[in-house]
C-alpha cells in the first residue's frame, strides 16, 4: 500500500471513529435526567470532586456549564488550557488556529499524536476534547484571526485566552477585547521561562503597559529559541485556572499583576503592573482606537509566529541559497561561511566547511574580535563572507553588525536568504530540518 493510500485509509478510519463517538454521545445525552439545579446525573458524577469545593459548589458548576471560552492558538499553551477547561466542564470552548499538526509540535502539544500529523490542529483538538467530555460544545475555527473577523468571533465568548505568543496578534486581541468588553488571559513561554497575566479585567489592558510594539528583530519565539514542553504546559494550565476563576468570580485574578515562572529554579514571582493608563489609545479616557487596525503594519511583523521573515537588508546584501550553491561550485576564490545559529543547533546539523559563531557571540562584547580572528586565519585573498542561520533572520542582523565593523575593508559580507531551511528545500532534501 502506497503512503498516499495509507493516509487516505487512516483519514477514513478517523472520520468513522468521530461519527461513532458523536452517535454514542448523543445517545448518552438523551438518557440523562436533568436535575432542578441544571446539572444532569452524568455531570454530577463527572464534576463531583470539584463541586465539593466550597468555592464552586453546584451553582459554580452551573456557571461553568453556561460559560464559554475562546482559545486563540492550539499550540503549546492552547492544548493544556483547552484540556483543563474541558475537564472542568466549561460548556462551550472555541479553538482557533490556522495551522496543521507537525512533528515538531509533539514534544509540547500533547493533545496530538503521530497520527494527527498533517491534519488540522483545531479539528484534532476538537476530537480530543470531545473524547474527554462529550457534555460540552467545541467549535473549531481553522483560520487566522484578523481585524475583519476578530470582533464577530470574540463577541460570542465570555473569556478570551491568548495562546499565540506573537506581538501583532496580542495587540489585535487586546484591542478587540477592550472594544467587546471581554477579559483577556495572556500567556507566553520561551526556553525555561513562562509569563502570565490578565488584561482588561478590572485592571490595565496590554496597551496600557506596552503602548508601542518592540522592533521586530528583537522578538523571538520557541521555533528559534526553543522551549521545554513542561514549562509551556505549566503556563497553559495556569491560563485555564485564571479563566475558571474569572467565570466563577473568584479572587486572586492576575489583573494588574504579571506572574513569572522560572523553570530552572522552579520559582514563581508576581510583579505588580502599572495601573490603567488614562491616556491609553484604546481603553483611556479619550481613546483614539475605536475599531481594529492593521496590526501587521503597526508592529512591522506578521500576525503569526510561524516562519518569521525579517527584511532588514537591501537586496544586494543578500544571496539566495541557489546562488550560493553555484558560487561555491564554480568559484576558486576562498570564502568564509559563518553559521550564526546556537551551538546546540550547529551540533544537530550544519553545512560542510561552515564554522559556528553564534549571533549572541557576534553581538556580544568581543564578538567582532572573534570574527576578525577567523578572517585573519583564512587566505589573504579572502573577499567573500557568507552568513547563515536557520531561516535567514539572525543572519541579516549579523550582517548589519559585521558590515558596520568591517566598513573599511574589501570584504563582501552577505547573508544567505532562507538559511538552512532553504538548503533543505532547494538543494539537499536529505538535510535535516527542524
Tab-separated table of C-alpha atoms in Angstrom:
chain	number	residue	atom	x	y	z
A	1	UNK	CA	0.000	0.000	0.000
A	2	UNK	CA	1.391	3.415	-1.001
A	3	UNK	CA	1.865	6.192	1.556
A	4	UNK	CA	-0.956	8.179	-0.081
A	5	UNK	CA	-3.414	5.272	0.144
A	6	UNK	CA	-2.370	4.609	3.726
A	7	UNK	CA	-3.048	8.240	4.689
A	8	UNK	CA	-6.446	8.093	2.958
A	9	UNK	CA	-7.274	4.893	4.879
A	10	UNK	CA	-6.244	6.497	8.205
A	11	UNK	CA	-8.327	9.604	7.431
A	12	UNK	CA	-11.354	7.436	6.609
A	13	UNK	CA	-10.993	5.469	9.843
A	14	UNK	CA	-10.711	8.695	11.844
A	15	UNK	CA	-13.919	10.044	10.285
A	16	UNK	CA	-15.775	6.809	11.068
A	17	UNK	CA	-14.500	6.906	14.654
A	18	UNK	CA	-15.637	10.524	15.085
A	19	UNK	CA	-19.081	9.682	13.703
A	20	UNK	CA	-19.410	6.733	16.093
A	21	UNK	CA	-18.271	8.855	19.050
A	22	UNK	CA	-20.817	11.566	18.162
A	23	UNK	CA	-23.620	8.994	17.926
A	24	UNK	CA	-22.721	7.466	21.287
A	25	UNK	CA	-22.513	10.897	22.893
A	26	UNK	CA	-25.951	11.779	21.555
A	27	UNK	CA	-27.420	8.554	22.939
A	28	UNK	CA	-25.894	9.247	26.357
A	29	UNK	CA	-27.300	12.772	26.386
A	30	UNK	CA	-30.779	11.536	25.535
A	31	UNK	CA	-30.713	9.224	28.571
A	32	UNK	CA	-29.607	11.900	31.009
A	33	UNK	CA	-32.068	13.216	33.607
A	34	UNK	CA	-31.721	16.935	34.230
A	35	UNK	CA	-31.924	17.841	37.924
A	36	UNK	CA	-33.705	21.047	39.072
A	37	UNK	CA	-30.385	22.889	39.554
A	38	UNK	CA	-29.437	22.401	35.890
A	39	UNK	CA	-26.947	19.515	36.017
A	40	UNK	CA	-27.719	16.000	34.815
A	41	UNK	CA	-26.732	12.772	36.548
A	42	UNK	CA	-23.619	12.294	34.425
A	43	UNK	CA	-22.429	15.833	35.133
A	44	UNK	CA	-22.929	15.416	38.866
A	45	UNK	CA	-20.745	12.313	38.817
A	46	UNK	CA	-18.151	13.753	36.452
A	47	UNK	CA	-17.621	17.029	38.314
A	48	UNK	CA	-18.327	15.830	41.866
A	49	UNK	CA	-14.734	16.284	43.059
A	50	UNK	CA	-14.753	19.981	42.200
A	51	UNK	CA	-18.393	20.542	43.184
A	52	UNK	CA	-17.271	19.514	46.683
A	53	UNK	CA	-15.141	22.657	46.821
A	54	UNK	CA	-16.971	25.377	48.725
A	55	UNK	CA	-15.720	27.969	46.222
A	56	UNK	CA	-17.504	26.116	43.397
A	57	UNK	CA	-20.461	24.024	44.565
A	58	UNK	CA	-23.444	23.265	42.339
A	59	UNK	CA	-24.043	26.926	41.476
A	60	UNK	CA	-20.451	27.350	40.351
A	61	UNK	CA	-20.611	24.219	38.227
A	62	UNK	CA	-23.744	25.521	36.552
A	63	UNK	CA	-21.888	28.779	35.847
A	64	UNK	CA	-19.100	26.798	34.186
A	65	UNK	CA	-21.631	24.807	32.187
A	66	UNK	CA	-23.248	28.003	30.909
A	67	UNK	CA	-19.948	29.753	30.160
A	68	UNK	CA	-17.852	29.994	27.014
A	69	UNK	CA	-14.117	30.436	26.426
A	70	UNK	CA	-12.309	31.175	23.175
A	71	UNK	CA	-8.737	29.893	22.917
A	72	UNK	CA	-6.729	31.597	20.181
A	73	UNK	CA	-3.900	29.224	19.323
A	74	UNK	CA	-3.973	25.416	19.519
A	75	UNK	CA	-0.291	25.045	20.373
A	76	UNK	CA	1.813	24.550	23.479
A	77	UNK	CA	-0.415	26.885	25.518
A	78	UNK	CA	-3.741	26.117	23.869
A	79	UNK	CA	-3.510	22.339	24.240
A	80	UNK	CA	-3.193	22.162	28.050
A	81	UNK	CA	-5.554	25.092	28.668
A	82	UNK	CA	-8.277	23.579	26.478
A	83	UNK	CA	-7.825	20.184	28.115
A	84	UNK	CA	-8.353	21.532	31.627
A	85	UNK	CA	-11.231	23.798	30.619
A	86	UNK	CA	-12.971	20.837	29.004
A	87	UNK	CA	-12.281	18.713	32.070
A	88	UNK	CA	-13.720	21.417	34.340
A	89	UNK	CA	-16.963	21.480	32.354
A	90	UNK	CA	-16.826	24.829	30.556
A	91	UNK	CA	-19.893	24.466	28.374
A	92	UNK	CA	-18.588	25.945	25.138
A	93	UNK	CA	-14.948	26.057	24.035
A	94	UNK	CA	-13.918	27.757	20.822
A	95	UNK	CA	-10.494	26.817	19.475
A	96	UNK	CA	-8.928	28.957	16.756
A	97	UNK	CA	-5.771	28.168	14.766
A	98	UNK	CA	-4.787	28.307	11.099
A	99	UNK	CA	-2.115	25.584	11.247
A	100	UNK	CA	-1.768	21.831	10.796
A	101	UNK	CA	-0.029	19.410	13.155
A	102	UNK	CA	3.699	18.906	12.508
A	103	UNK	CA	6.171	16.507	14.096
A	104	UNK	CA	7.947	19.457	15.764
A	105	UNK	CA	4.740	20.162	17.742
A	106	UNK	CA	4.524	16.813	19.502
A	107	UNK	CA	7.017	17.361	22.331
A	108	UNK	CA	4.793	20.011	23.909
A	109	UNK	CA	1.355	19.914	22.233
A	110	UNK	CA	0.215	16.746	23.935
A	111	UNK	CA	-3.353	16.654	22.640
A	112	UNK	CA	-1.888	15.453	19.338
A	113	UNK	CA	-0.394	12.114	18.342
A	114	UNK	CA	1.753	10.940	15.459
A	115	UNK	CA	-1.425	10.008	13.584
A	116	UNK	CA	-2.549	13.664	13.670
A	117	UNK	CA	0.469	14.917	11.678
A	118	UNK	CA	-0.783	16.769	8.605
A	119	UNK	CA	-4.302	17.280	9.975
A	120	UNK	CA	-5.875	20.499	11.172
A	121	UNK	CA	-4.901	21.435	14.720
A	122	UNK	CA	-8.380	22.697	15.563
A	123	UNK	CA	-10.089	19.540	14.291
A	124	UNK	CA	-7.637	17.312	16.162
A	125	UNK	CA	-8.158	19.403	19.304
A	126	UNK	CA	-11.934	19.276	18.990
A	127	UNK	CA	-11.854	15.474	18.621
A	128	UNK	CA	-9.626	15.065	21.685
A	129	UNK	CA	-11.773	17.363	23.829
A	130	UNK	CA	-14.993	15.646	22.798
A	131	UNK	CA	-13.475	12.269	23.638
A	132	UNK	CA	-12.627	13.647	27.088
A	133	UNK	CA	-16.005	15.299	27.704
A	134	UNK	CA	-18.976	14.730	25.454
A	135	UNK	CA	-21.153	17.078	27.557
A	136	UNK	CA	-19.507	20.187	26.140
A	137	UNK	CA	-19.673	22.031	22.833
A	138	UNK	CA	-16.425	22.589	20.940
A	139	UNK	CA	-16.288	24.982	17.978
A	140	UNK	CA	-13.182	24.777	15.768
A	141	UNK	CA	-12.125	27.779	13.682
A	142	UNK	CA	-9.464	26.914	11.117
A	143	UNK	CA	-8.425	30.429	10.197
A	144	UNK	CA	-6.051	33.208	11.129
A	145	UNK	CA	-7.691	35.801	13.324
A	146	UNK	CA	-7.504	39.308	11.889
A	147	UNK	CA	-9.089	42.735	12.015
A	148	UNK	CA	-12.002	41.627	9.842
A	149	UNK	CA	-13.153	38.550	11.760
A	150	UNK	CA	-11.960	39.106	15.354
A	151	UNK	CA	-14.901	41.076	16.775
A	152	UNK	CA	-17.526	38.799	15.276
A	153	UNK	CA	-15.910	35.715	16.847
A	154	UNK	CA	-14.894	37.233	20.182
A	155	UNK	CA	-18.335	38.659	20.992
A	156	UNK	CA	-19.693	35.084	21.239
A	157	UNK	CA	-17.471	34.186	24.225
A	158	UNK	CA	-17.181	35.211	27.872
A	159	UNK	CA	-13.405	34.889	28.292
A	160	UNK	CA	-10.603	35.015	25.688
A	161	UNK	CA	-7.284	33.170	26.021
A	162	UNK	CA	-4.299	34.437	24.058
A	163	UNK	CA	-2.235	31.316	23.408
A	164	UNK	CA	-0.471	32.640	20.316
A	165	UNK	CA	2.677	34.327	21.620
A	166	UNK	CA	3.217	36.815	18.802
A	167	UNK	CA	3.092	40.566	19.153
A	168	UNK	CA	0.738	41.557	16.326
A	169	UNK	CA	-1.962	39.105	17.412
A	170	UNK	CA	-1.557	40.176	21.038
A	171	UNK	CA	-2.332	43.802	20.129
A	172	UNK	CA	-5.226	42.639	17.943
A	173	UNK	CA	-6.751	40.507	20.703
A	174	UNK	CA	-6.227	43.227	23.282
A	175	UNK	CA	-7.988	45.882	21.230
A	176	UNK	CA	-10.795	43.507	20.250
A	177	UNK	CA	-11.326	42.516	23.895
A	178	UNK	CA	-11.400	46.138	25.063
A	179	UNK	CA	-13.912	47.066	22.351
A	180	UNK	CA	-16.010	43.957	23.155
A	181	UNK	CA	-15.626	44.239	26.937
A	182	UNK	CA	-14.034	40.811	27.350
A	183	UNK	CA	-11.236	39.755	29.749
A	184	UNK	CA	-8.041	38.532	28.056
A	185	UNK	CA	-5.901	35.835	29.696
A	186	UNK	CA	-2.438	36.227	28.212
A	187	UNK	CA	0.272	33.553	28.424
A	188	UNK	CA	3.705	33.112	26.896
A	189	UNK	CA	6.660	30.763	27.301
A	190	UNK	CA	10.192	30.662	25.949
A	191	UNK	CA	13.053	28.348	26.833
A	192	UNK	CA	12.677	27.758	30.607
A	193	UNK	CA	10.579	30.826	31.442
A	194	UNK	CA	6.859	31.488	31.320
A	195	UNK	CA	4.702	34.566	31.885
A	196	UNK	CA	1.015	35.019	32.611
A	197	UNK	CA	-1.329	37.940	33.222
A	198	UNK	CA	-4.951	39.017	32.733
A	199	UNK	CA	-5.755	42.172	30.780
A	200	UNK	CA	-8.936	44.252	30.630
A	201	UNK	CA	-10.458	42.780	33.809
A	202	UNK	CA	-10.606	45.469	36.494
A	203	UNK	CA	-7.055	46.334	35.528
A	204	UNK	CA	-4.900	47.625	32.661
A	205	UNK	CA	-5.046	46.431	29.096
A	206	UNK	CA	-1.992	45.352	27.103
A	207	UNK	CA	-1.610	48.805	25.534
A	208	UNK	CA	-1.591	50.430	28.959
A	209	UNK	CA	1.655	48.576	29.636
A	210	UNK	CA	3.106	48.419	26.115
A	211	UNK	CA	1.934	51.462	24.167
A	212	UNK	CA	4.368	50.742	21.318
A	213	UNK	CA	5.436	47.370	19.875
A	214	UNK	CA	9.079	46.262	20.117
A	215	UNK	CA	11.304	46.268	16.995
A	216	UNK	CA	10.567	43.042	15.047
A	217	UNK	CA	14.208	41.943	15.100
A	218	UNK	CA	14.185	41.871	18.923
A	219	UNK	CA	11.252	39.451	19.160
A	220	UNK	CA	11.939	35.730	19.414
A	221	UNK	CA	9.778	32.620	19.548
A	222	UNK	CA	10.089	28.994	20.595
A	223	UNK	CA	10.798	27.948	16.996
A	224	UNK	CA	14.018	29.966	17.095
A	225	UNK	CA	14.960	29.968	20.774
A	226	UNK	CA	13.426	26.702	21.965
A	227	UNK	CA	11.106	25.857	24.844
A	228	UNK	CA	10.733	22.999	27.306
A	229	UNK	CA	7.334	21.358	26.927
A	230	UNK	CA	6.696	21.148	30.665
A	231	UNK	CA	7.249	24.915	31.004
A	232	UNK	CA	4.743	25.915	28.335
A	233	UNK	CA	2.376	23.279	29.734
A	234	UNK	CA	2.605	24.884	33.180
A	235	UNK	CA	1.573	28.279	31.793
A	236	UNK	CA	-1.234	26.759	29.710
A	237	UNK	CA	-2.737	25.052	32.763
A	238	UNK	CA	-2.495	28.316	34.713
A	239	UNK	CA	-4.314	30.108	31.875
A	240	UNK	CA	-7.169	27.631	32.314
A	241	UNK	CA	-7.146	28.284	36.076
A	242	UNK	CA	-7.409	32.050	35.524
A	243	UNK	CA	-10.308	31.595	33.075
A	244	UNK	CA	-12.186	29.368	35.551
A	245	UNK	CA	-11.677	31.883	38.368
A	246	UNK	CA	-12.919	34.736	36.166
A	247	UNK	CA	-16.059	32.749	35.287
A	248	UNK	CA	-16.714	31.928	38.945
A	249	UNK	CA	-15.946	35.449	40.169
A	250	UNK	CA	-13.235	34.186	42.492
A	251	UNK	CA	-10.453	36.320	43.989
A	252	UNK	CA	-6.788	36.045	43.027
A	253	UNK	CA	-7.152	37.023	39.366
A	254	UNK	CA	-3.850	38.176	37.854
A	255	UNK	CA	-5.289	41.529	36.754
A	256	UNK	CA	-2.647	44.212	37.183
A	257	UNK	CA	-0.077	41.536	38.021
A	258	UNK	CA	2.448	39.607	35.980
A	259	UNK	CA	3.306	36.073	37.042
A	260	UNK	CA	6.799	34.949	36.023
A	261	UNK	CA	7.717	31.268	36.182
A	262	UNK	CA	11.375	30.246	36.269
A	263	UNK	CA	11.540	26.607	35.213
A	264	UNK	CA	15.228	26.257	36.060
A	265	UNK	CA	14.907	27.138	39.749
A	266	UNK	CA	11.151	26.320	39.930
A	267	UNK	CA	10.277	29.768	41.237
A	268	UNK	CA	7.046	31.728	40.771
A	269	UNK	CA	7.128	35.515	41.182
A	270	UNK	CA	4.333	38.078	40.973
A	271	UNK	CA	5.179	41.569	39.748
A	272	UNK	CA	2.774	44.479	40.090
A	273	UNK	CA	1.995	46.154	36.764
A	274	UNK	CA	1.166	49.792	36.191
A	275	UNK	CA	-2.483	50.675	36.673
A	276	UNK	CA	-4.800	51.705	33.850
A	277	UNK	CA	-3.275	54.429	31.704
A	278	UNK	CA	-5.810	57.274	31.314
A	279	UNK	CA	-4.069	58.188	28.038
A	280	UNK	CA	-4.205	54.641	26.639
A	281	UNK	CA	-5.038	54.685	22.929
A	282	UNK	CA	-7.741	52.029	23.265
A	283	UNK	CA	-9.063	51.996	26.876
A	284	UNK	CA	-8.158	55.514	28.022
A	285	UNK	CA	-10.420	58.490	28.746
A	286	UNK	CA	-10.348	59.623	25.111
A	287	UNK	CA	-9.481	56.518	23.071
A	288	UNK	CA	-8.028	57.082	19.607
A	289	UNK	CA	-8.617	53.469	18.542
A	290	UNK	CA	-12.320	52.688	18.285
A	291	UNK	CA	-12.069	49.998	15.603
A	292	UNK	CA	-9.476	47.379	14.734
A	293	UNK	CA	-6.476	48.483	12.684
A	294	UNK	CA	-3.794	46.791	10.543
A	295	UNK	CA	-1.710	45.126	13.261
A	296	UNK	CA	0.956	43.727	10.950
A	297	UNK	CA	1.666	47.256	9.754
A	298	UNK	CA	1.530	48.612	13.319
A	299	UNK	CA	4.027	46.021	14.603
A	300	UNK	CA	6.096	45.679	11.436
A	301	UNK	CA	5.768	41.910	11.738
A	302	UNK	CA	3.485	39.103	10.660
A	303	UNK	CA	0.482	38.258	12.806
A	304	UNK	CA	1.708	34.702	13.343
A	305	UNK	CA	4.710	33.016	14.892
A	306	UNK	CA	5.308	30.562	12.049
A	307	UNK	CA	8.388	31.099	9.894
A	308	UNK	CA	9.054	34.768	10.670
A	309	UNK	CA	10.618	36.526	7.706
A	310	UNK	CA	12.605	39.649	8.552
A	311	UNK	CA	13.583	42.042	5.793
A	312	UNK	CA	16.179	44.431	7.196
A	313	UNK	CA	18.826	44.208	4.439
A	314	UNK	CA	18.925	45.517	0.886
A	315	UNK	CA	18.727	43.037	-1.983
A	316	UNK	CA	22.424	43.459	-2.811
A	317	UNK	CA	23.323	42.464	0.744
A	318	UNK	CA	21.720	39.036	0.356
A	319	UNK	CA	22.280	35.935	-1.766
A	320	UNK	CA	19.863	33.087	-2.490
A	321	UNK	CA	20.735	29.555	-1.493
A	322	UNK	CA	20.886	28.522	-5.154
A	323	UNK	CA	23.252	31.385	-5.988
A	324	UNK	CA	25.458	30.433	-3.049
A	325	UNK	CA	25.495	26.771	-4.115
A	326	UNK	CA	26.519	27.628	-7.662
A	327	UNK	CA	29.103	30.150	-6.487
A	328	UNK	CA	30.998	27.724	-4.259
A	329	UNK	CA	30.932	25.066	-7.007
A	330	UNK	CA	32.320	27.316	-9.723
A	331	UNK	CA	34.500	29.832	-7.905
A	332	UNK	CA	38.093	29.150	-6.888
A	333	UNK	CA	38.174	32.149	-4.558
A	334	UNK	CA	38.435	31.417	-0.839
A	335	UNK	CA	35.360	32.249	1.218
A	336	UNK	CA	34.225	32.064	4.835
A	337	UNK	CA	30.857	30.575	5.790
A	338	UNK	CA	29.765	31.577	9.294
A	339	UNK	CA	26.783	29.761	10.813
A	340	UNK	CA	25.299	32.060	13.468
A	341	UNK	CA	22.897	29.546	14.983
A	342	UNK	CA	23.373	28.396	18.562
A	343	UNK	CA	25.943	25.728	19.318
A	344	UNK	CA	23.113	23.263	20.041
A	345	UNK	CA	21.621	23.844	16.595
A	346	UNK	CA	25.029	23.608	14.915
A	347	UNK	CA	25.599	20.237	16.588
A	348	UNK	CA	22.289	18.943	15.219
A	349	UNK	CA	23.273	19.667	11.623
A	350	UNK	CA	25.487	22.040	9.624
A	351	UNK	CA	26.783	22.635	6.132
A	352	UNK	CA	30.216	21.471	5.084
A	353	UNK	CA	33.039	23.994	5.632
A	354	UNK	CA	30.903	26.188	7.911
A	355	UNK	CA	32.188	27.490	11.221
A	356	UNK	CA	29.944	28.260	14.177
A	357	UNK	CA	29.956	31.730	15.718
A	358	UNK	CA	26.500	32.217	17.321
A	359	UNK	CA	24.716	35.514	16.809
A	360	UNK	CA	24.730	36.046	20.570
A	361	UNK	CA	28.528	35.920	20.385
A	362	UNK	CA	28.799	38.247	17.377
A	363	UNK	CA	26.518	40.795	19.042
A	364	UNK	CA	28.395	40.477	22.327
A	365	UNK	CA	31.372	42.332	23.765
A	366	UNK	CA	34.227	40.558	21.909
A	367	UNK	CA	32.229	39.173	19.005
A	368	UNK	CA	33.906	41.234	16.282
A	369	UNK	CA	37.366	40.218	17.509
A	370	UNK	CA	36.393	36.537	17.230
A	371	UNK	CA	35.159	37.024	13.654
A	372	UNK	CA	38.283	39.031	12.753
A	373	UNK	CA	40.500	36.216	14.053
A	374	UNK	CA	38.716	33.704	11.810
A	375	UNK	CA	39.090	36.023	8.832
A	376	UNK	CA	42.800	36.509	9.548
A	377	UNK	CA	43.267	32.731	9.636
A	378	UNK	CA	41.915	32.443	6.083
A	379	UNK	CA	43.700	33.009	2.822
A	380	UNK	CA	44.906	36.567	2.325
A	381	UNK	CA	42.784	36.767	-0.838
A	382	UNK	CA	39.587	36.152	1.097
A	383	UNK	CA	36.932	38.555	-0.130
A	384	UNK	CA	33.585	36.809	0.460
A	385	UNK	CA	31.988	36.190	3.855
A	386	UNK	CA	28.615	34.453	3.923
A	387	UNK	CA	26.375	34.403	6.985
A	388	UNK	CA	23.954	31.538	7.516
A	389	UNK	CA	21.270	30.792	10.097
A	390	UNK	CA	18.149	28.682	10.317
A	391	UNK	CA	15.727	30.741	8.226
A	392	UNK	CA	17.604	33.887	7.268
A	393	UNK	CA	16.665	36.176	10.169
A	394	UNK	CA	19.595	36.218	12.604
A	395	UNK	CA	21.946	36.135	9.621
A	396	UNK	CA	20.592	39.507	8.481
A	397	UNK	CA	21.113	41.021	11.915
A	398	UNK	CA	24.650	39.620	11.971
A	399	UNK	CA	25.408	41.111	8.540
A	400	UNK	CA	24.347	44.568	9.744
A	401	UNK	CA	26.739	44.319	12.696
A	402	UNK	CA	29.647	42.968	10.638
A	403	UNK	CA	29.291	45.415	7.753
A	404	UNK	CA	29.451	48.289	10.178
A	405	UNK	CA	32.572	46.859	11.843
A	406	UNK	CA	34.351	45.988	8.576
A	407	UNK	CA	33.228	49.019	6.573
A	408	UNK	CA	36.827	49.957	5.699
A	409	UNK	CA	37.775	46.540	4.297
A	410	UNK	CA	37.249	44.952	0.886
A	411	UNK	CA	35.196	42.167	2.361
A	412	UNK	CA	31.863	41.351	0.743
A	413	UNK	CA	29.552	40.264	3.557
A	414	UNK	CA	26.181	38.774	2.632
A	415	UNK	CA	23.508	36.754	4.345
A	416	UNK	CA	22.121	33.596	2.743
A	417	UNK	CA	18.382	34.138	2.362
A	418	UNK	CA	16.216	31.383	3.784
A	419	UNK	CA	19.055	29.767	5.738
A	420	UNK	CA	19.374	26.025	6.134
A	421	UNK	CA	15.621	25.625	5.563
A	422	UNK	CA	16.210	26.877	2.018
A	423	UNK	CA	19.139	24.444	1.669
A	424	UNK	CA	16.854	21.508	2.528
A	425	UNK	CA	14.015	22.684	0.277
A	426	UNK	CA	16.144	23.666	-2.728
A	427	UNK	CA	19.477	21.810	-2.623
A	428	UNK	CA	19.503	18.700	-0.428
A	429	UNK	CA	16.141	17.245	0.702
A	430	UNK	CA	18.002	14.775	2.953
A	431	UNK	CA	19.487	17.575	5.058
A	432	UNK	CA	17.762	17.693	8.488
A	433	UNK	CA	15.115	20.352	9.096
A	434	UNK	CA	13.654	21.436	12.428
